[in-house]
Amino acid sequence: VDLGFRGNVAALWRFVDADHSGSITMLELDPTAALQLASFKVFLNGSFGGSPDRVFAAFDGNRSGRLSKQEFVEAMRGRYDGGSPGPLFDLLDRRGLGYVVQADLAYLGRWQPRTYLSA
């Protein structure tokens, strides 16, 4: 994939890799998104045993196999106190289709955010 960047890639990497670990984390790329997703992961763990499948089944009231933004926001209302669910949905809808499917949430079951993100 050519992103059109013509500058010094090594310098850019060193700049973004703030902790000089050799890898770039979500926290380094987009701290706000990292915090939102970590908060949702805490919710997922506490309310659904950490299972993205269980949260999807609970939220997909019409059993369409898709969660629209409206369905997601309504399902989160009164359950989630980690911020506005609309922007969170936008992070989960990585393909920009206006809906998420079960597979879009699967990585949340494996992702272990750093402790300080979810405190």
Short mmCIF file of C-alpha atoms in Angstrom, two decimals:
data_model
loop_
_atom_site.label_atom_id
_atom_site.label_comp_id
_atom_site.label_asym_id
_atom_site.label_seq_id
_atom_site.Cartn_x
_atom_site.Cartn_y
_atom_site.Cartn_z
CA VAL A 1 0.00 0.00 0.00
CA ASP A 2 1.43 3.35 -1.01
CA LEU A 3 0.28 6.09 1.36
CA GLY A 4 2.15 8.76 -0.57
CA PHE A 5 4.61 9.56 2.23
CA ARG A 6 7.91 10.64 0.68
CA GLY A 7 9.76 11.66 3.85
CA ASN A 8 12.19 9.82 6.07
CA VAL A 9 10.31 6.67 7.12
CA ALA A 10 12.87 5.76 9.80
CA ALA A 11 12.55 9.20 11.40
CA LEU A 12 8.77 8.98 11.27
CA TRP A 13 8.89 5.55 12.94
CA ARG A 14 11.16 6.86 15.71
CA PHE A 15 8.80 9.79 16.25
CA VAL A 16 5.65 7.68 16.50
CA ASP A 17 7.32 4.89 18.53
CA ALA A 18 7.44 7.11 21.63
CA ASP A 19 8.64 4.38 23.99
CA HIS A 20 11.30 3.15 21.50
CA SER A 21 10.06 -0.42 21.84
CA GLY A 22 10.45 -1.16 18.14
CA SER A 23 6.71 -1.53 17.64
CA ILE A 24 3.91 1.00 17.42
CA THR A 25 0.90 0.56 19.66
CA MET A 26 -2.61 1.86 19.32
CA LEU A 27 -1.87 4.16 22.25
CA GLU A 28 0.96 5.76 20.29
CA LEU A 29 -1.10 6.13 17.12
CA ASP A 30 -4.39 7.33 18.61
CA PRO A 31 -4.50 7.70 22.41
CA THR A 32 -8.18 8.69 22.44
CA ALA A 33 -9.20 5.60 20.47
CA ALA A 34 -7.00 3.39 22.65
CA LEU A 35 -8.71 4.67 25.80
CA GLN A 36 -12.20 4.25 24.31
CA LEU A 37 -11.50 0.68 23.23
CA ALA A 38 -9.88 -0.17 26.57
CA SER A 39 -12.96 1.15 28.37
CA PHE A 40 -15.18 -1.00 26.16
CA LYS A 41 -12.96 -4.00 26.87
CA VAL A 42 -13.47 -3.43 30.63
CA PHE A 43 -17.23 -3.30 30.00
CA LEU A 44 -17.03 -6.46 27.89
CA ASN A 45 -15.12 -8.28 30.63
CA GLY A 46 -17.42 -7.14 33.42
CA SER A 47 -20.77 -7.55 31.69
CA PHE A 48 -20.21 -10.37 29.21
CA GLY A 49 -17.34 -12.39 30.62
CA GLY A 50 -14.99 -10.93 28.02
CA SER A 51 -16.89 -12.61 25.19
CA PRO A 52 -17.46 -10.54 22.03
CA ASP A 53 -19.85 -13.28 20.87
CA ARG A 54 -22.04 -12.80 23.94
CA VAL A 55 -22.17 -9.02 23.61
CA PHE A 56 -23.01 -9.34 19.90
CA ALA A 57 -25.82 -11.81 20.58
CA ALA A 58 -27.23 -9.57 23.32
CA PHE A 59 -27.11 -6.44 21.16
CA ASP A 60 -28.36 -7.95 17.87
CA GLY A 61 -32.01 -7.87 18.87
CA ASN A 62 -33.38 -8.48 15.37
CA ARG A 63 -30.91 -11.36 14.78
CA SER A 64 -29.81 -9.90 11.45
CA GLY A 65 -26.16 -10.75 12.01
CA ARG A 66 -25.34 -7.05 11.80
CA LEU A 67 -25.32 -4.29 14.38
CA SER A 68 -26.16 -0.87 13.02
CA LYS A 69 -24.93 2.21 14.82
CA GLN A 70 -28.46 2.84 16.07
CA GLU A 71 -28.79 -0.72 17.45
CA PHE A 72 -25.40 -0.43 19.14
CA VAL A 73 -26.10 2.96 20.71
CA GLU A 74 -29.53 1.85 21.95
CA ALA A 75 -28.13 -1.39 23.38
CA MET A 76 -25.38 0.51 25.19
CA ARG A 77 -27.78 3.05 26.70
CA GLY A 78 -28.03 2.54 30.45
CA ARG A 79 -25.39 -0.21 30.44
CA TYR A 80 -22.20 1.60 29.58
CA ASP A 81 -20.67 4.51 31.42
CA GLY A 82 -17.41 4.72 29.47
CA GLY A 83 -18.42 7.64 27.27
CA SER A 84 -20.56 8.15 24.22
CA PRO A 85 -21.20 4.89 22.36
CA GLY A 86 -21.47 6.62 18.95
CA PRO A 87 -17.75 7.33 18.54
CA LEU A 88 -16.97 3.90 19.98
CA PHE A 89 -19.12 2.30 17.28
CA ASP A 90 -17.18 4.25 14.66
CA LEU A 91 -13.96 2.66 15.96
CA LEU A 92 -15.50 -0.82 15.78
CA ASP A 93 -16.81 -0.18 12.25
CA ARG A 94 -13.31 -0.30 10.79
CA ARG A 95 -14.58 -0.88 7.24
CA GLY A 96 -16.90 2.13 7.40
CA LEU A 97 -19.99 0.17 6.34
CA GLY A 98 -22.35 1.63 8.94
CA TYR A 99 -22.69 -1.72 10.68
CA VAL A 100 -20.50 -4.28 12.41
CA VAL A 101 -20.64 -8.05 12.22
CA GLN A 102 -19.54 -10.52 14.86
CA ALA A 103 -16.09 -10.92 13.28
CA ASP A 104 -15.48 -7.17 13.69
CA LEU A 105 -15.53 -7.63 17.47
CA ALA A 106 -13.49 -10.85 17.62
CA TYR A 107 -10.15 -9.16 18.26
CA LEU A 108 -11.53 -7.68 21.48
CA GLY A 109 -11.63 -11.16 22.96
CA ARG A 110 -7.88 -11.55 22.38
CA TRP A 111 -6.73 -7.98 23.03
CA GLN A 112 -5.21 -7.36 26.42
CA PRO A 113 -4.82 -3.60 26.86
CA ARG A 114 -2.16 -2.38 29.22
CA THR A 115 -3.43 -2.18 32.78
CA TYR A 116 -3.10 1.59 33.03
CA LEU A 117 -5.43 2.02 30.04
CA SER A 118 -8.28 0.21 31.70
CA ALA A 119 -7.86 1.44 35.27
#
